[in-house]
XYZ file of C-alpha atoms in Angstrom:
771
model
C 21.432 -37.226 -13.299
C 24.053 -34.453 -13.568
C 24.240 -31.405 -11.329
C 22.790 -29.063 -13.988
C 19.603 -31.126 -14.170
C 19.414 -31.171 -10.346
C 19.628 -27.372 -10.311
C 16.830 -27.035 -12.914
C 14.740 -29.511 -10.929
C 15.202 -27.496 -7.730
C 14.445 -24.177 -9.418
C 11.305 -25.517 -11.138
C 9.981 -26.969 -7.884
C 10.700 -23.760 -5.953
C 9.011 -21.467 -8.482
C 5.889 -23.578 -9.032
C 5.150 -24.046 -5.328
C 6.055 -20.389 -4.607
C 3.590 -19.179 -7.241
C 0.789 -21.307 -5.807
C 1.455 -20.345 -2.164
C 1.917 -16.665 -3.053
C -1.392 -16.607 -4.946
C -3.251 -18.149 -1.988
C -1.770 -15.613 0.447
C -2.566 -12.720 -1.875
C -6.180 -13.890 -2.166
C -6.618 -13.885 1.629
C -4.959 -10.484 2.048
C -1.466 -11.523 3.175
C 1.868 -10.517 1.684
C 3.252 -12.822 -0.992
C 6.474 -12.959 1.064
C 4.606 -15.034 3.654
C 3.480 -17.326 0.838
C 7.054 -17.816 -0.337
C 8.197 -18.714 3.173
C 5.314 -21.144 3.545
C 6.206 -22.633 0.159
C 9.725 -23.371 1.401
C 8.425 -25.091 4.508
C 5.916 -27.053 2.418
C 8.628 -28.238 0.029
C 10.815 -29.342 2.943
C 8.067 -31.749 4.072
C 7.636 -33.499 0.706
C 9.521 -36.818 0.294
C 10.370 -35.909 -3.315
C 12.702 -33.192 -2.026
C 14.843 -35.368 0.251
C 17.746 -35.248 -2.197
C 17.436 -31.490 -2.454
C 17.535 -31.025 1.302
C 20.620 -33.243 1.551
C 22.594 -30.816 -0.624
C 22.837 -27.496 1.283
C 25.140 -26.100 -1.408
C 22.317 -26.049 -3.951
C 19.975 -24.314 -1.516
C 22.725 -21.809 -0.702
C 23.230 -21.032 -4.401
C 19.518 -20.381 -4.810
C 19.425 -18.134 -1.724
C 22.543 -16.151 -2.702
C 21.263 -15.468 -6.231
C 17.906 -14.383 -4.814
C 19.569 -12.169 -2.201
C 21.583 -10.304 -4.850
C 18.552 -9.424 -6.978
C 16.379 -8.657 -3.929
C 18.913 -6.143 -2.577
C 19.418 -4.638 -6.038
C 15.670 -4.005 -6.235
C 15.656 -2.402 -2.769
C 18.608 -0.195 -3.726
C 16.803 0.965 -6.882
C 14.075 2.435 -4.672
C 16.629 4.292 -2.527
C 18.744 6.861 -4.363
C 21.349 9.119 -2.751
C 19.313 12.093 -3.974
C 16.288 10.748 -2.124
C 18.360 10.337 1.039
C 19.432 13.961 0.724
C 15.815 15.044 0.227
C 14.658 13.171 3.353
C 16.943 15.377 5.404
C 19.385 15.009 8.272
C 16.704 15.291 10.960
C 14.819 12.200 9.755
C 18.135 10.308 9.512
C 18.899 11.192 13.123
C 15.401 10.099 14.156
C 15.824 6.708 12.461
C 19.219 6.107 14.097
C 17.793 7.212 17.452
C 14.846 4.819 17.123
C 17.260 2.015 16.191
C 19.247 2.741 19.353
C 16.093 2.705 21.517
C 14.974 -0.616 20.006
C 18.458 -2.083 20.484
C 18.830 -1.285 24.180
C 15.188 -2.006 25.050
C 15.211 -5.372 23.292
C 18.534 -6.463 24.780
C 17.333 -5.526 28.272
C 14.060 -7.441 27.876
C 15.777 -10.392 26.135
C 18.232 -10.943 28.983
C 15.926 -9.928 31.841
C 12.561 -11.451 30.847
C 13.307 -14.047 28.158
C 16.475 -15.390 29.790
C 18.578 -15.136 26.618
C 22.362 -14.762 26.555
C 24.249 -11.679 25.430
C 24.851 -12.939 21.889
C 21.251 -14.111 21.503
C 20.026 -10.737 22.769
C 22.313 -8.965 20.287
C 20.934 -10.845 17.293
C 17.316 -10.588 18.519
C 17.759 -6.806 18.848
C 19.226 -6.701 15.346
C 16.215 -8.598 13.967
C 13.799 -6.094 15.531
C 15.757 -2.938 14.650
C 14.901 -3.038 10.940
C 11.537 -3.305 9.247
C 10.513 -4.833 5.934
C 10.349 -2.201 3.211
C 8.769 -4.714 0.810
C 5.897 -5.553 3.181
C 5.304 -2.051 4.573
C 5.279 -0.327 1.168
C 2.788 -2.916 -0.100
C 0.512 -2.493 2.949
C 0.596 1.320 2.771
C -0.154 1.223 -0.944
C -3.062 -1.204 -0.505
C -4.579 0.782 2.383
C -4.251 4.084 0.497
C -1.998 5.763 3.053
C 0.880 6.610 0.713
C -0.306 10.176 0.116
C -0.982 11.114 3.732
C 1.659 12.810 5.837
C 1.923 9.878 8.249
C 2.229 7.401 5.364
C 4.930 9.439 3.642
C 6.813 9.805 6.945
C 6.575 6.045 7.482
C 7.961 5.383 4.000
C 10.850 7.763 4.731
C 11.585 5.848 7.945
C 11.490 2.525 6.081
C 13.851 3.802 3.386
C 16.398 4.963 5.955
C 16.043 1.768 7.979
C 17.303 -0.067 4.895
C 20.540 1.912 5.327
C 20.628 0.991 9.024
C 20.049 -2.633 8.057
C 22.978 -2.707 5.634
C 25.273 -1.260 8.323
C 23.891 -3.694 10.896
C 24.503 -6.695 8.651
C 28.110 -5.530 8.146
C 28.624 -5.172 11.907
C 27.058 -8.519 12.759
C 29.058 -10.129 9.974
C 32.186 -8.819 11.715
C 30.924 -10.170 15.043
C 30.318 -13.580 13.457
C 33.742 -13.557 11.779
C 35.557 -12.882 15.063
C 33.592 -15.499 16.971
C 31.340 -13.219 18.976
C 33.810 -10.641 20.346
C 31.458 -7.794 19.557
C 33.120 -4.838 21.288
C 36.683 -5.157 20.041
C 36.136 -4.691 16.355
C 33.108 -2.400 16.058
C 35.169 0.781 15.556
C 37.399 -0.662 12.853
C 34.445 -2.376 11.185
C 32.482 0.876 10.969
C 35.528 2.713 9.620
C 36.340 0.194 6.918
C 32.631 -0.117 6.079
C 32.349 3.649 5.573
C 35.473 3.697 3.394
C 34.268 0.809 1.236
C 30.813 2.343 0.761
C 32.272 5.761 -0.075
C 34.807 4.391 -2.562
C 32.180 2.229 -4.239
C 29.660 5.076 -4.475
C 32.141 7.622 -5.851
C 33.631 5.194 -8.386
C 30.169 3.924 -9.307
C 28.675 7.395 -9.717
C 31.503 8.303 -12.085
C 31.595 5.067 -14.100
C 28.069 3.555 -14.184
C 26.185 6.658 -15.476
C 28.891 7.170 -18.139
C 28.601 3.519 -19.225
C 24.801 3.549 -19.330
C 24.835 6.828 -21.246
C 27.198 5.358 -23.850
C 25.182 2.154 -24.152
C 21.885 4.010 -24.483
C 23.329 5.975 -27.413
C 25.358 3.318 -29.230
C 23.762 0.004 -28.196
C 20.363 -1.551 -27.678
C 18.535 -2.276 -24.458
C 19.730 -5.884 -24.512
C 23.399 -4.908 -24.101
C 22.496 -2.449 -21.360
C 20.731 -5.212 -19.432
C 23.674 -7.571 -19.859
C 26.140 -4.880 -18.741
C 24.152 -3.986 -15.608
C 23.743 -7.679 -14.711
C 27.494 -8.224 -15.092
C 28.328 -5.179 -12.947
C 25.754 -6.316 -10.368
C 27.286 -9.748 -9.911
C 30.821 -8.330 -10.059
C 30.163 -5.695 -7.394
C 28.440 -8.273 -5.170
C 31.542 -10.469 -5.526
C 33.812 -7.484 -4.777
C 31.886 -6.779 -1.561
C 32.233 -10.424 -0.594
C 35.990 -10.351 -1.251
C 36.250 -7.212 0.908
C 34.713 -9.166 3.801
C 31.091 -8.034 3.498
C 27.879 -9.678 2.387
C 26.950 -10.078 -1.265
C 23.898 -7.992 -0.364
C 26.018 -4.863 0.217
C 27.436 -4.753 -3.315
C 24.013 -5.354 -4.899
C 22.393 -2.712 -2.676
C 25.031 -0.087 -3.519
C 24.719 -0.689 -7.272
C 20.953 -0.272 -6.980
C 21.459 3.115 -5.282
C 23.955 4.155 -7.973
C 21.687 3.136 -10.874
C 18.823 4.997 -9.164
C 20.792 8.234 -9.747
C 20.904 7.758 -13.536
C 18.352 8.804 -16.176
C 18.241 5.124 -17.222
C 16.747 4.136 -13.851
C 13.240 3.550 -15.207
C 14.507 1.426 -18.079
C 16.761 -0.664 -15.826
C 13.982 -1.041 -13.256
C 11.557 -2.216 -15.932
C 14.088 -4.618 -17.457
C 15.069 -6.222 -14.159
C 11.556 -6.255 -12.704
C 10.771 -9.803 -13.792
C 14.216 -11.113 -12.902
C 14.052 -9.464 -9.470
C 10.599 -10.939 -8.816
C 11.769 -14.455 -9.742
C 14.998 -14.483 -7.758
C 13.519 -12.632 -4.762
C 10.905 -15.366 -4.469
C 13.733 -17.922 -4.660
C 15.473 -16.201 -1.738
C 12.425 -16.351 0.537
C 11.601 -19.932 -0.465
C 15.212 -20.945 0.233
C 14.849 -19.465 3.733
C 11.616 -21.401 4.226
C 13.378 -24.594 3.122
C 15.746 -24.296 6.054
C 12.949 -23.979 8.643
C 11.604 -27.006 10.436
C 7.795 -26.593 10.742
C 7.826 -28.689 13.925
C 10.348 -26.282 15.442
C 8.116 -23.386 14.342
C 5.135 -24.944 16.133
C 7.207 -25.695 19.216
C 8.340 -22.045 19.479
C 4.842 -20.511 19.220
C 4.941 -18.968 22.721
C 8.259 -17.251 22.020
C 6.992 -16.125 18.606
C 3.860 -14.531 20.076
C 5.890 -12.829 22.836
C 8.500 -11.447 20.420
C 5.787 -10.314 17.962
C 4.022 -8.383 20.742
C 7.384 -6.926 21.806
C 8.077 -5.908 18.190
C 4.791 -4.061 17.770
C 5.048 -2.225 21.102
C 8.767 -1.388 21.034
C 8.929 -0.388 17.363
C 5.816 1.799 17.660
C 7.159 3.544 20.771
C 10.720 3.985 19.487
C 9.779 5.360 16.062
C 7.037 7.626 17.476
C 9.301 8.990 20.204
C 12.228 9.585 17.820
C 10.004 11.349 15.277
C 8.508 13.569 17.974
C 12.049 14.548 19.023
C 12.706 16.067 15.578
C 9.496 18.101 15.688
C 7.017 15.815 13.917
C 3.484 16.421 15.249
C 2.776 13.792 17.881
C -0.341 12.443 16.160
C 1.530 11.919 12.872
C 4.489 10.400 14.722
C 2.205 7.840 16.404
C 0.542 6.955 13.098
C 3.909 6.485 11.387
C 5.121 4.322 14.288
C 2.090 2.034 13.949
C 2.737 1.641 10.210
C 6.353 0.407 10.464
C 5.924 -2.602 12.760
C 6.390 -5.543 10.281
C 9.832 -7.132 10.050
C 10.995 -9.167 7.068
C 13.872 -9.696 4.665
C 16.705 -8.106 6.662
C 15.589 -9.889 9.836
C 15.832 -13.196 7.960
C 19.359 -12.310 6.805
C 20.410 -11.439 10.365
C 18.898 -14.641 11.770
C 20.596 -16.675 9.031
C 23.920 -14.997 9.824
C 23.701 -15.865 13.518
C 22.569 -19.450 12.956
C 25.242 -20.100 10.298
C 27.975 -18.753 12.613
C 26.628 -20.933 15.466
C 26.218 -17.845 17.646
C 22.479 -18.353 18.207
C 20.359 -21.536 18.334
C 18.517 -22.849 15.275
C 15.207 -21.725 16.792
C 16.032 -18.143 15.756
C 15.153 -18.940 12.135
C 11.554 -20.005 12.806
C 11.194 -17.204 15.358
C 12.122 -14.610 12.704
C 9.660 -16.135 10.230
C 6.872 -16.462 12.797
C 7.275 -12.885 14.039
C 7.296 -11.620 10.445
C 4.095 -13.578 9.786
C 2.270 -12.186 12.830
C 3.404 -8.585 12.339
C 2.471 -8.766 8.646
C -0.999 -10.078 9.496
C -1.475 -7.210 11.998
C -0.035 -4.533 9.690
C -3.137 -3.796 7.525
C -5.367 -3.382 10.588
C -2.804 -1.163 12.364
C -2.317 0.975 9.243
C -6.040 1.423 8.542
C -6.814 2.284 12.178
C -3.626 4.287 12.845
C -5.525 7.589 12.988
C -8.117 6.213 15.428
C -5.504 4.527 17.659
C -3.307 7.634 17.732
C -6.316 9.809 18.604
C -7.154 7.526 21.546
C -3.543 7.620 22.754
C -3.416 11.418 22.381
C -6.605 11.778 24.422
C -4.987 9.862 27.301
C -1.651 11.690 27.298
C -1.019 13.915 30.328
C -1.209 17.651 29.734
C 2.427 18.225 30.741
C 3.607 15.942 27.925
C 1.697 17.938 25.307
C 3.086 21.196 26.695
C 6.619 19.785 26.646
C 6.253 18.607 23.029
C 4.924 22.013 21.926
C 7.823 23.778 23.689
C 10.344 21.328 22.185
C 8.951 21.841 18.665
C 9.137 25.619 19.066
C 12.755 25.388 20.207
C 13.642 23.229 17.186
C 12.060 25.784 14.860
C 14.148 28.545 16.436
C 17.333 26.458 16.101
C 16.639 25.891 12.394
C 16.175 29.617 11.868
C 19.420 30.422 13.701
C 21.299 27.836 11.649
C 20.000 29.364 8.417
C 21.161 32.789 9.583
C 24.646 31.514 10.554
C 26.625 32.678 7.539
C 29.877 30.985 8.628
C 28.184 27.592 8.827
C 26.438 28.077 5.484
C 29.759 28.944 3.813
C 31.839 26.196 5.435
C 29.340 23.307 5.566
C 29.957 22.156 2.010
C 33.745 22.392 2.419
C 33.661 20.355 5.649
C 31.617 17.604 3.959
C 34.067 17.536 1.038
C 37.023 17.267 3.446
C 35.400 14.292 5.197
C 34.644 12.575 1.877
C 38.167 13.099 0.546
C 39.774 11.840 3.777
C 37.653 8.683 3.739
C 38.291 8.160 0.034
C 42.082 8.388 0.286
C 42.101 6.215 3.404
C 39.891 3.672 1.677
C 42.066 3.513 -1.437
C 45.189 2.914 0.636
C 43.466 0.450 2.982
C 41.842 -1.731 0.317
C 44.983 -1.686 -1.820
C 46.645 -4.216 0.480
C 44.707 -7.268 -0.840
C 45.566 -6.159 -4.380
C 49.247 -5.907 -3.429
C 49.149 -9.428 -1.953
C 47.748 -10.776 -5.217
C 50.381 -8.846 -7.226
C 53.201 -10.132 -5.022
C 52.051 -13.732 -5.392
C 51.906 -13.302 -9.152
C 55.238 -11.480 -9.720
C 57.191 -12.668 -6.701
C 58.348 -10.603 -3.694
C 61.688 -9.551 -5.261
C 60.643 -8.771 -8.846
C 63.142 -6.337 -10.526
C 64.825 -5.596 -7.152
C 64.300 -6.502 -3.462
C 60.714 -5.700 -2.438
C 60.199 -4.343 -5.970
C 56.429 -4.977 -6.285
C 55.754 -3.376 -2.895
C 57.826 -0.272 -3.567
C 56.479 0.308 -7.079
C 52.900 -0.422 -6.038
C 52.909 2.071 -3.171
C 54.578 4.724 -5.297
C 51.776 4.218 -7.806
C 49.190 4.528 -5.033
C 50.714 7.839 -3.933
C 50.370 9.136 -7.489
C 46.764 7.894 -7.752
C 45.645 9.652 -4.566
C 47.351 12.881 -5.551
C 44.193 14.392 -7.135
C 42.036 13.978 -4.000
C 44.953 15.145 -1.834
C 45.228 18.332 -3.885
C 41.470 18.807 -3.547
C 41.744 18.211 0.206
C 44.458 20.840 0.539
C 42.415 23.373 -1.473
C 39.397 22.837 0.776
C 41.505 23.137 3.944
C 43.062 26.350 2.623
C 39.614 27.780 1.900
C 38.459 26.858 5.420
C 41.575 28.506 6.867
C 40.665 31.764 5.136
C 37.029 31.565 6.279
C 37.804 30.885 9.940
C 40.646 33.399 10.058
C 38.249 36.085 8.859
C 35.620 34.927 11.359
C 38.017 34.932 14.330
C 39.527 38.326 13.508
C 36.741 40.889 13.054
C 37.208 43.661 10.528
C 36.683 46.287 13.197
C 39.885 45.245 14.971
C 42.787 47.670 14.470
C 45.275 44.856 13.845
C 42.982 42.895 11.498
C 45.207 43.401 8.461
C 48.218 41.967 10.330
C 46.478 39.182 12.286
C 44.458 37.606 9.478
C 47.454 36.427 7.377
C 49.058 35.088 10.550
C 45.908 33.166 11.470
C 45.582 31.804 7.942
C 49.212 30.665 7.960
C 48.803 29.046 11.375
C 45.718 27.107 10.234
C 47.526 25.976 7.086
C 50.592 24.804 9.033
C 48.338 22.792 11.365
C 46.467 21.313 8.386
C 49.714 20.428 6.576
C 51.146 18.775 9.693
C 48.011 16.707 10.256
C 47.932 15.704 6.581
C 51.598 14.602 6.681
C 51.079 12.466 9.800
C 47.875 10.987 8.362
C 49.488 10.030 5.022
C 52.519 8.615 6.849
C 50.311 6.273 8.851
C 48.610 5.076 5.665
C 51.848 4.042 3.967
C 53.072 0.552 4.914
C 56.244 -0.340 6.736
C 58.154 -2.238 4.039
C 61.511 -3.669 5.218
C 64.513 -2.022 3.634
C 62.530 0.840 2.149
C 62.857 3.711 4.577
C 63.164 6.007 1.603
C 59.614 5.133 0.444
C 57.927 8.076 2.168
C 60.433 10.778 1.075
C 60.527 9.273 -2.429
C 56.736 9.290 -2.557
C 56.680 12.863 -1.292
C 59.253 13.899 -3.923
C 57.246 12.186 -6.678
C 54.102 13.878 -5.407
C 55.756 17.304 -5.424
C 57.065 16.815 -8.970
C 53.681 15.580 -10.086
C 52.040 18.546 -8.425
C 54.380 20.997 -10.174
C 54.024 19.408 -13.604
C 50.334 18.489 -13.546
C 48.859 20.948 -11.068
C 46.422 22.440 -13.573
C 45.412 18.998 -14.827
C 44.845 17.684 -11.295
C 42.685 20.688 -10.411
C 40.762 20.264 -13.682
C 40.189 16.524 -13.094
C 39.003 17.162 -9.565
C 36.694 19.976 -10.677
C 35.204 17.758 -13.377
C 34.670 14.896 -10.916
C 33.153 17.207 -8.302
C 30.890 18.828 -10.883
C 29.701 15.433 -12.151
C 28.916 14.164 -8.659
C 27.242 17.421 -7.666
C 25.011 17.426 -10.746
C 23.818 13.887 -10.002
C 23.262 14.344 -6.278
C 21.674 17.809 -6.265
C 19.759 17.742 -9.530
C 15.974 17.968 -9.604
C 14.207 15.068 -7.988
C 12.253 12.707 -10.200
C 8.598 13.584 -9.815
C 6.106 10.796 -9.214
C 2.539 10.413 -8.096
C 3.888 9.564 -4.622
C 4.738 13.233 -4.033
C 1.841 15.044 -5.666
C -0.738 15.047 -2.888
C 1.045 16.553 0.122
C -1.529 19.371 0.138
C -4.135 16.841 1.346
C -2.512 16.997 4.787
C -4.087 20.423 5.329
C -7.626 19.251 4.492
C -8.294 16.316 6.812
C -11.720 17.724 7.698
C -12.877 17.091 4.104
C -12.320 13.338 4.507
C -10.406 13.272 1.221
C -8.165 10.313 0.427
C -5.531 9.938 -2.260
C -4.322 6.555 -3.388
C -2.376 5.210 -6.324
C -2.491 1.947 -8.232
C -0.565 0.409 -11.130
C -2.665 -0.793 -14.048
C -2.091 -4.507 -14.768
C -0.864 -5.550 -18.198
C -4.280 -7.049 -19.006
C -6.398 -4.393 -17.279
C -9.810 -4.006 -18.895
C -9.354 -0.217 -18.953
C -6.141 -0.295 -20.997
C -6.394 1.619 -24.240
C -9.432 3.565 -23.013
C -9.719 7.304 -22.491
C -10.315 8.671 -18.999
C -13.613 10.117 -20.207
C -14.788 6.647 -21.267
C -14.438 5.346 -17.705
C -16.528 8.260 -16.375
C -15.151 7.761 -12.860
C -16.313 11.172 -11.609
C -19.952 10.607 -12.541
C -20.092 6.909 -11.715
C -18.070 6.787 -8.502
C -17.246 10.393 -7.510
C -13.424 10.098 -7.702
C -11.039 11.795 -10.133
C -7.690 10.886 -11.695
C -5.311 13.619 -10.520
C -2.062 12.309 -12.030
C -0.472 9.561 -14.073
C 3.129 8.362 -13.847
C 4.152 6.681 -17.111
C 7.629 5.229 -17.616
C 9.104 7.635 -15.030
C 7.335 10.716 -16.482
C 4.633 12.492 -14.450
C 1.487 13.645 -16.247
C -0.252 15.987 -13.774
C -3.950 16.838 -14.215
C -4.410 14.552 -17.255
C -6.924 15.577 -19.926
C -10.158 13.536 -20.177
C -8.978 12.361 -23.617
C -5.776 10.919 -22.126
C -5.515 7.205 -22.915
C -4.594 4.763 -20.131
C -1.864 2.202 -20.814
C -0.662 -0.916 -18.982
C 1.784 -0.213 -16.122
C 0.523 3.372 -15.734
C 0.594 4.483 -12.098
C -2.642 6.363 -11.510
C -3.390 8.773 -8.642
C -7.036 8.751 -7.515
C -8.591 11.386 -5.221
C -11.926 11.151 -3.422
C -13.439 9.729 -0.260
C -12.319 6.293 0.875
C -15.383 4.627 -0.652
C -14.988 6.546 -3.918
C -11.297 5.746 -4.457
C -11.844 2.095 -3.558
C -14.604 1.889 -6.175
C -12.352 3.631 -8.701
C -9.464 1.236 -7.980
C -11.790 -1.695 -8.513
C -12.582 -0.410 -12.021
C -8.941 0.380 -12.885
C -7.560 -2.935 -11.596
C -10.295 -5.114 -13.081
C -8.882 -7.915 -15.250
C -11.213 -10.200 -17.193
C -8.450 -11.918 -19.169
C -9.753 -10.705 -22.513
C -7.012 -9.987 -25.027
C -6.938 -7.021 -27.359
C -9.021 -7.500 -30.470
C -5.904 -6.671 -32.478
C -2.179 -6.730 -31.889
C 0.594 -4.520 -33.191
C 1.290 -6.865 -36.102
C -2.347 -6.571 -37.196
C -2.006 -2.858 -37.981
C -1.907 -2.425 -41.757
C -2.582 0.071 -44.545
C -5.451 -0.061 -47.012
C -6.904 2.155 -49.747
C -10.499 3.315 -49.378
C -12.493 5.521 -51.741
C -14.743 8.415 -50.758
C -18.160 7.820 -52.421
C -19.970 10.617 -54.272
C -22.500 11.321 -51.527
C -20.366 10.302 -48.546
C -20.848 12.168 -45.294
C -17.088 12.835 -45.304
C -17.102 14.654 -48.661
C -16.326 18.386 -48.695
C -15.129 18.370 -45.068
C -11.598 18.967 -43.770
C -9.669 16.414 -41.710
C -9.624 18.643 -38.627
C -13.418 18.747 -38.512
C -13.767 15.001 -39.113
C -11.231 14.133 -36.333
C -10.865 10.621 -37.712
C -8.163 9.551 -35.228
C -10.424 10.307 -32.271
C -13.694 9.130 -33.814
C -12.555 6.026 -35.697
C -8.982 5.362 -34.474
C -7.601 5.452 -38.029
C -5.015 7.730 -39.608
C -4.942 9.170 -43.132
C -1.452 8.613 -44.537
C -2.110 9.931 -48.036
C -4.752 11.124 -50.499
C -4.758 10.406 -54.248
C -6.843 12.920 -56.161
C -6.596 12.186 -59.876
C -2.934 12.280 -60.750
C -2.056 14.229 -57.601
C -0.757 12.545 -54.439
C -0.868 14.264 -51.043
C 1.355 12.565 -48.450
C 0.638 13.081 -44.728
C -2.111 15.689 -45.317
C -2.623 18.455 -42.783
C -5.755 19.169 -40.771
C -6.962 21.771 -43.269
C -6.992 19.346 -46.214
C -10.517 18.774 -47.645
C -11.824 15.339 -48.640
C -13.468 15.276 -52.061
C -15.822 12.730 -53.611
C -13.767 10.190 -55.530
C -10.616 10.678 -53.399
C -8.636 7.520 -52.809
C -7.460 7.432 -49.176
C -4.412 5.574 -47.902
C -5.493 4.661 -44.350
C -3.736 2.823 -41.524
C -5.453 0.930 -38.713
C -6.470 -2.545 -37.564
C -8.761 -4.648 -39.777
C -11.804 -3.970 -37.584
C -11.100 -0.227 -37.488
C -10.626 -0.067 -41.261
C -13.834 -2.021 -41.815
C -15.787 0.238 -39.484
C -14.349 3.369 -41.092
C -15.202 2.100 -44.588
C -18.811 1.487 -43.508
C -18.943 5.021 -42.171
C -17.583 6.425 -45.444
C -20.347 4.636 -47.335
C -23.038 6.373 -45.313
C -24.681 9.358 -47.015
C -25.799 12.578 -45.373
C -29.496 11.651 -45.940
C -29.055 8.243 -44.329
C -27.262 9.784 -41.372
C -30.059 12.311 -40.859
C -32.718 9.563 -41.106
C -30.927 7.524 -38.461
C -30.648 10.622 -36.301
């Protein structure tokens, strides 16, 4: 049997068992992720899979493919615009909570559990990040997504994904250098930031342009193929740069999330992401020995308890530091306890690098299982638990929190009134971005130069020819961002010179130009030293730096206007994508409920299944208000929000519906909306046809206009044309009258046409008799 057949055999076995285990877990109220992990462990016990388990390469291929699509799906839910909307304060809170979890876990791991430094490092990394897939599912199922605590928890989870990506990069560096964690953290963070920035800027300029072109000139099939190719290519690029495949896939997801084609891409890749994500979790389960899992149950229970306590405390404390009300902070902390996909990646990284024992794999899975089982109960009872904790807090702590919140509010007001900061903030951010971008281009050019030298030879054209020509080209490439950097530094020099020399001073007119010139000289000197350190030391080419400077000056003189124009266009394009209006969804439409807790109102959303019994029905037909007391307050359809939908609005599969009412009312409404009996539509799209029907002499439709008859609403048919004698009326308007003997060209399904024809045959007398 060839390798291709082996791969198909493995994939078929993984998917079938994963589907069965996932369905069982879903039926008993657990996350399907737990089912996938259990499926992997179940497969590993079956004698039929001995050959599969003896070929780790095949399992690795399955896991890597699943990891790429899993991280792409996570990135699609996290756009740069959404990060900006969450705000700096929440970002600081998430990083602070990660720091608290890190130091607390390492202290307990070495002091109480008796683990070594490296084991404590990886255990802390596993507990620092939560599972966005599990938490979002639990919050959605418990109806907490529209409460303030639930929305805060989702913001924390989103930002912890960013922390997780950085953590994986750092631990990957630790694993690569054999566990010397302190020596390379600074350089790893620097190169990581440069790679992420370069990828995001290049991606934000190229990917939206490509998708825009494909959406205009090509079909959806080519767009899917192009995105899949870029996804795998960027994952490979991240791997070649020394990072995980997950980083490239995650970044592309964030970039695509900024484009108008996000909904289409998300819908197209939804099935593929579901399939390969399940493969990733099953592949992890395959590498876990169930006997080892059972043997580690005491450690699993201890670490799970530590996870719930430490994560709740750290997140609650960090949120309270940024001014979040203490009750809401406690509720959000209780909601973000489950760990999952990133913890598995971190455990796999440590085990593969032989830095931690093999028991870490089953520990990660066991802790994820226990925290996931506890998550629904903690989320549902978060308000009650937080109220009990608040009642037991000492009075001095409440007074301190109130004072701290008041001080934060005053600081925010002072910052808004600080005109110098408001004017210079954007320039400072642009300077930082441009510095990182230029540094990144020069830093990551070295592997490209090595490849070029191996291909052309070290002395092509003249001694050290490839190196000299390549670095001259790099100097020319970075000229546009260098010009932009100088313009921003010059603008900052003017701002700070004016701020340092008040207008009231007698010598203001003389001192300001001097201050501006001094700032510019300092900036130019720093820029020259910085660029000099970026250029390599190539033997025999001392003239490289002056030659590059001369070429840059000539380029600046000849193409100054073009360089400024290119930079302005690039800056405008990035600014329009990052600061444009946020995409509205039903997740953000019920924030006003936070102010009305005393009414016991709940808001929850659900996605209608493809075979939902309510599909194709009007809201008025469901009669949810009269039957169950809840109302549909919004519908999100294909990325478009329909607020306050009309009762005649028709529900379609995959609609995301926002329900408002008491907890009992919205649960009853969700039961109706999510009900699936398996019945197919009576007719499909191909069944729709046109037919000609005649209006009888005494028909109830005779001598009435189309607007009054409202045939589309009453009978679900549409009049395409009317033949009246020798006259043809195509697409008649609402004011057109139907006359006896008219021949109607009608479109609809066979059943609808038959029903409409029976109605036409009814006379006014017969209708009155039946009435």
